[in-house]
Amino acid sequence: MTKDSKFTLIVICGVIFFISFMGMIIYGYKTFAISPLNQKAEEASSHHFALIAEENENDYWRLVKKGADKAAEKNHVNLEYVAPKKADNDEMNRLLDRMIAAKMDGIIVQGIKGARFKNLVHKSVERDIPIVTVDTDAKASERKAYVGTDNIAAGKLLGEALLSNTSGEQYVGIITGRNEAINQQERVQGFRDMVEGHKRIHIIDIRESHITKNGATIASYKLLKQYPKINAFVGMSALDGPGIVEGVKEVAPFKNVYVLAFDTLPETMQLLETGKIDATVAQYPEQMGYDAVEVLIRLQGKDMLDNLIYTKTNIITKEGVQKKLDIQ
Ligand code: BGC
């Protein structure tokens, strides 16, 4: 190789090296550098919370999530939503454990009965992760606060409605979402407390709907078949009212059955307007989600003295809805 060609080769290699080196720097910067915009977003989202719902595809829990998302957006909170596919305490506890391991800054979860939940909440206390129960409280645990309905009082509202809107003997079938859910047990207790001592009210039996409309249809169908005397049904969770209406339609389409429901999902409200449901207890799930996030923010680094935050409940009767429709 001549001196000239050696020089040309060195120059070519040098140019190739320079181009590759510059390319690497530019590409590396674009890939790994945090742009000021991303940096701002990172700084702004100061907390990372989780919301654990009872069941994933459930319209009631969608409302809780909607409210929580609103508060999260307002407060720049990064909110994770997780839930079992089908309502299941073991699966909810597993998710709670996973969220504790993921070192969340706070967790919102439906209160669960049992020692496993209590132990997990204790674990979260040891790790400085505040837990707020939503919709259903677990008073026996070390949760930092509860946001939701006073479920015993809500059960009493149902009892009151039955007493004041019916006359004569009432043979009552109760449909609960899940017998092991604390809020269902409290609602049944409130209902029983209210009707106790009223000799014309007879509670015949209690069946589960597994918080599905179809489950409530089957449960009320079987109850009516087994006890044709039943002339009143009480649904204790959000999809029970519409399920009961279907069950009654199947077994005794012409019988006058008094139906009490829970929540104000669109189908329940429609059945209330048409008189198939007589009254329902309104809860405010969106408000629960919203308040739970704000409470978790307040709980960062400190406890709250007033840690029972009851959201509103009220009874809406067929007459009340119809009166409202007449005015409009
Ligand atoms: C209850 C929730 C439940 C839902 C089921 C509501 O009335 O408050 O705990 O998950 O019904 O659809």
XYZ file of C-alpha atoms and ligand atoms in Angstrom:
340
model
C 0.000 0.000 0.000
C 1.351 3.413 -0.943
C 1.631 6.200 1.588
C -1.224 8.083 -0.157
C -3.674 5.175 -0.090
C -2.807 4.480 3.588
C -3.675 8.091 4.368
C -6.980 7.876 2.407
C -7.927 4.675 4.331
C -7.222 6.332 7.684
C -9.335 9.359 6.691
C -12.250 7.107 5.585
C -12.093 5.084 8.822
C -11.963 8.296 10.823
C -15.051 9.712 9.049
C -16.981 6.411 9.580
C -15.998 6.377 13.263
C -17.011 10.017 13.694
C -20.425 9.481 12.032
C -21.132 6.344 14.132
C -20.027 8.095 17.304
C -22.291 11.099 16.686
C -25.197 8.788 15.777
C -24.736 6.893 19.013
C -24.752 10.074 21.072
C -27.878 11.470 19.374
C -29.793 8.138 19.543
C -28.727 7.482 23.127
C -29.848 10.945 24.222
C -33.250 10.593 22.561
C -33.799 7.163 24.076
C -32.630 7.628 27.599
C -32.851 11.306 28.414
C -35.971 12.493 30.316
C -37.425 15.395 28.431
C -38.492 18.347 30.598
C -42.128 17.457 29.784
C -41.830 13.873 31.101
C -39.895 15.133 34.061
C -42.764 17.449 34.937
C -45.335 14.641 34.662
C -43.186 12.430 36.913
C -42.867 15.177 39.509
C -46.566 16.085 39.308
C -47.805 12.539 39.902
C -46.613 12.577 43.469
C -48.500 9.507 44.735
C -49.124 6.041 43.463
C -52.379 4.534 44.820
C -54.284 1.313 44.134
C -58.029 0.736 44.130
C -59.014 -2.910 44.661
C -62.654 -3.574 43.741
C -64.869 -6.532 44.569
C -65.367 -7.532 40.943
C -63.935 -6.291 37.684
C -66.885 -6.079 35.283
C -69.418 -4.683 37.734
C -71.387 -1.508 37.016
C -71.461 -0.456 40.647
C -67.656 -0.658 40.956
C -67.279 1.199 37.654
C -68.907 4.147 39.433
C -66.513 3.872 42.394
C -63.636 3.848 39.887
C -65.084 6.824 37.998
C -65.101 8.943 41.160
C -61.623 7.758 42.174
C -60.262 8.563 38.696
C -61.677 12.092 38.927
C -59.996 12.754 42.266
C -56.769 11.134 41.038
C -56.671 13.377 38.007
C -57.373 16.487 40.049
C -54.628 15.643 42.544
C -52.081 14.245 40.023
C -52.256 10.819 41.589
C -51.281 7.752 39.632
C -54.167 5.318 40.309
C -54.063 1.605 39.604
C -57.396 -0.278 39.372
C -57.364 -4.008 40.047
C -60.129 -6.516 40.812
C -60.904 -10.231 40.675
C -62.731 -11.375 37.560
C -65.481 -12.788 39.794
C -66.082 -11.655 43.387
C -63.816 -13.754 45.603
C -62.270 -12.909 48.984
C -59.113 -15.005 48.454
C -58.395 -13.321 45.162
C -58.998 -9.856 46.664
C -56.588 -10.667 49.512
C -54.008 -11.858 46.963
C -54.335 -8.580 45.075
C -53.971 -6.643 48.313
C -50.786 -8.538 49.147
C -49.463 -7.801 45.675
C -50.190 -4.078 46.005
C -48.425 -3.980 49.381
C -45.400 -5.706 47.809
C -45.488 -3.141 44.985
C -44.934 -0.434 47.655
C -47.952 1.701 46.810
C -48.293 5.004 48.676
C -51.822 4.037 49.664
C -54.477 1.400 48.983
C -58.267 1.639 48.739
C -60.006 -1.703 49.158
C -63.390 -3.173 50.016
C -63.258 -4.389 53.635
C -62.956 -8.193 53.801
C -63.964 -10.507 56.615
C -61.348 -12.760 58.220
C -57.866 -13.070 59.672
C -56.047 -12.986 56.332
C -57.286 -9.459 55.617
C -56.461 -8.303 59.155
C -52.913 -9.657 58.815
C -52.440 -7.958 55.467
C -53.636 -4.634 56.833
C -51.197 -5.074 59.728
C -48.421 -5.722 57.206
C -49.324 -2.495 55.415
C -49.162 -0.568 58.709
C -45.650 -1.939 59.309
C -44.668 -0.697 55.874
C -46.283 2.715 56.278
C -48.824 2.132 53.536
C -52.192 3.579 54.608
C -55.269 1.530 53.769
C -58.736 3.007 53.345
C -61.702 0.639 53.197
C -64.385 1.687 50.751
C -68.043 0.592 50.372
C -67.613 -1.995 53.142
C -65.772 -1.405 56.386
C -63.634 -3.905 58.298
C -63.650 -2.274 61.711
C -61.671 -5.122 63.263
C -58.659 -4.312 61.078
C -56.097 -1.508 61.436
C -57.341 0.300 58.330
C -56.768 4.029 58.605
C -60.249 5.142 57.541
C -63.542 4.003 56.015
C -65.366 5.816 53.243
C -68.832 4.589 52.268
C -72.363 3.786 53.315
C -73.330 3.111 56.921
C -74.573 -0.352 55.976
C -76.528 -1.064 59.162
C -78.415 2.209 58.746
C -79.026 1.346 55.074
C -80.555 -2.007 56.069
C -82.810 -0.139 58.497
C -84.009 2.082 55.654
C -85.208 -1.041 53.850
C -87.007 -2.229 56.970
C -88.649 1.160 57.406
C -89.839 1.156 53.786
C -91.371 -2.297 54.179
C -93.140 -1.271 57.384
C -94.529 1.989 56.126
C -95.442 1.008 52.551
C -97.119 -2.351 53.109
C -100.015 -3.567 55.175
C -101.003 -7.073 56.258
C -98.805 -10.140 56.558
C -95.497 -9.920 54.714
C -93.594 -13.118 53.920
C -90.138 -11.906 53.005
C -87.440 -13.520 50.858
C -84.032 -11.875 51.190
C -81.461 -11.929 48.382
C -77.920 -10.952 49.385
C -74.947 -10.420 47.085
C -72.626 -12.685 49.047
C -73.333 -13.988 52.537
C -69.672 -13.595 53.505
C -69.511 -9.902 52.534
C -69.521 -7.700 55.642
C -71.756 -5.042 54.071
C -74.393 -7.676 53.207
C -74.346 -9.030 56.750
C -74.729 -5.501 58.121
C -77.607 -4.661 55.788
C -79.425 -7.862 56.765
C -78.792 -7.058 60.437
C -80.165 -3.503 60.043
C -83.221 -4.838 58.227
C -83.847 -7.484 60.911
C -83.410 -4.910 63.718
C -86.013 -2.667 62.115
C -88.714 -5.270 61.514
C -88.135 -7.176 64.736
C -91.178 -7.171 66.975
C -93.564 -6.477 64.078
C -95.592 -9.649 64.070
C -96.893 -9.241 60.519
C -93.352 -9.415 59.055
C -91.963 -12.937 58.576
C -88.468 -13.433 57.179
C -88.754 -16.731 55.291
C -85.231 -17.357 53.992
C -82.015 -15.783 52.644
C -80.281 -16.724 49.383
C -77.179 -15.432 47.561
C -77.024 -13.860 44.095
C -73.209 -13.846 43.842
C -73.670 -10.177 42.926
C -75.063 -10.997 39.478
C -78.502 -10.325 38.018
C -78.747 -13.899 36.822
C -77.845 -15.152 40.287
C -80.652 -13.043 41.778
C -83.113 -14.356 39.184
C -82.274 -17.964 40.031
C -82.285 -17.339 43.793
C -85.676 -15.585 43.805
C -87.127 -18.153 41.368
C -86.118 -21.021 43.679
C -87.337 -19.222 46.787
C -90.759 -18.520 45.290
C -91.080 -22.115 44.074
C -90.173 -23.416 47.511
C -92.256 -20.873 49.454
C -95.233 -19.731 47.324
C -96.320 -17.653 50.338
C -93.571 -15.088 49.726
C -95.115 -11.731 48.861
C -92.117 -9.445 49.447
C -88.507 -9.566 48.315
C -85.557 -7.542 49.539
C -82.427 -7.300 47.372
C -79.310 -6.301 49.286
C -76.870 -5.577 46.424
C -76.872 -3.582 43.197
C -78.085 -6.184 40.681
C -80.507 -8.037 42.934
C -83.584 -5.842 42.238
C -83.623 -6.451 38.457
C -82.891 -10.166 39.054
C -85.789 -10.485 41.507
C -88.172 -8.876 39.000
C -87.184 -11.551 36.442
C -87.529 -14.377 38.981
C -91.005 -13.241 40.035
C -92.044 -12.868 36.380
C -91.095 -16.509 35.758
C -92.885 -18.053 38.735
C -95.821 -15.771 39.502
C -96.264 -13.124 36.790
C -99.632 -11.956 38.124
C -98.833 -11.963 41.817
C -98.484 -8.646 43.587
C -95.028 -8.938 45.138
C -93.483 -6.011 46.980
C -89.884 -5.547 45.778
C -87.211 -3.582 47.637
C -83.878 -3.071 45.912
C -80.458 -1.554 46.446
C -78.654 1.122 44.417
C -79.682 3.227 41.477
C -78.157 1.543 38.430
C -80.110 2.419 35.241
C -82.111 -0.832 35.055
C -83.208 -0.508 38.692
C -84.350 3.079 38.098
C -86.270 2.046 34.996
C -88.019 -0.748 36.928
C -88.799 1.733 39.690
C -90.392 4.093 37.173
C -92.539 1.316 35.732
C -93.552 0.162 39.207
C -91.883 -3.285 39.076
C -89.613 -2.258 41.938
C -91.311 -0.443 44.820
C -88.343 1.273 46.463
C -84.552 1.265 46.403
C -81.769 2.480 48.660
C -79.579 5.029 46.897
C -75.861 4.880 47.649
C -73.269 7.233 46.185
C -70.453 5.030 44.821
C -68.886 7.777 42.700
C -68.619 9.983 45.755
C -67.078 7.073 47.699
C -64.312 6.675 45.104
C -63.641 10.404 44.995
C -63.523 10.858 48.770
C -61.402 7.720 49.294
C -58.605 9.137 47.110
C -58.723 12.500 48.896
C -58.664 10.762 52.283
C -55.597 8.738 51.241
C -53.837 11.972 50.318
C -54.615 13.379 53.766
C -53.297 10.164 55.313
C -49.819 10.517 53.817
C -47.522 10.640 56.813
C -50.259 11.221 59.407
C -53.389 9.632 60.861
C -56.912 11.040 60.947
C -58.923 11.323 64.135
C -62.262 11.356 62.416
C -61.830 8.259 60.299
C -65.421 7.179 59.586
C -66.537 9.038 56.495
C -70.107 7.982 55.764
C -71.441 8.883 52.354
C -75.156 9.588 51.955
C -77.933 7.022 51.654
C -81.612 7.603 51.051
C -84.637 5.632 50.026
C -86.277 6.325 46.684
C -89.808 5.046 46.320
C -91.826 4.331 43.192
C -94.130 7.227 44.178
C -91.148 9.549 44.657
C -89.789 8.811 41.179
C -93.242 9.099 39.595
C -93.874 12.429 41.343
C -90.557 13.700 39.993
C -91.491 12.543 36.492
C -94.885 14.325 36.734
C -93.208 17.604 37.664
C -90.797 17.447 34.712
C -72.643 -3.111 47.231
C -71.316 -3.596 46.703
C -71.508 -4.715 45.711
C -72.477 -4.318 44.644
C -72.720 -5.516 43.740
C -73.611 -2.819 46.102
O -74.867 -2.570 46.656
O -72.487 -1.956 48.014
O -70.540 -4.057 47.768
O -70.290 -5.069 45.136
O -73.695 -3.904 45.212
O -73.206 -5.216 42.511
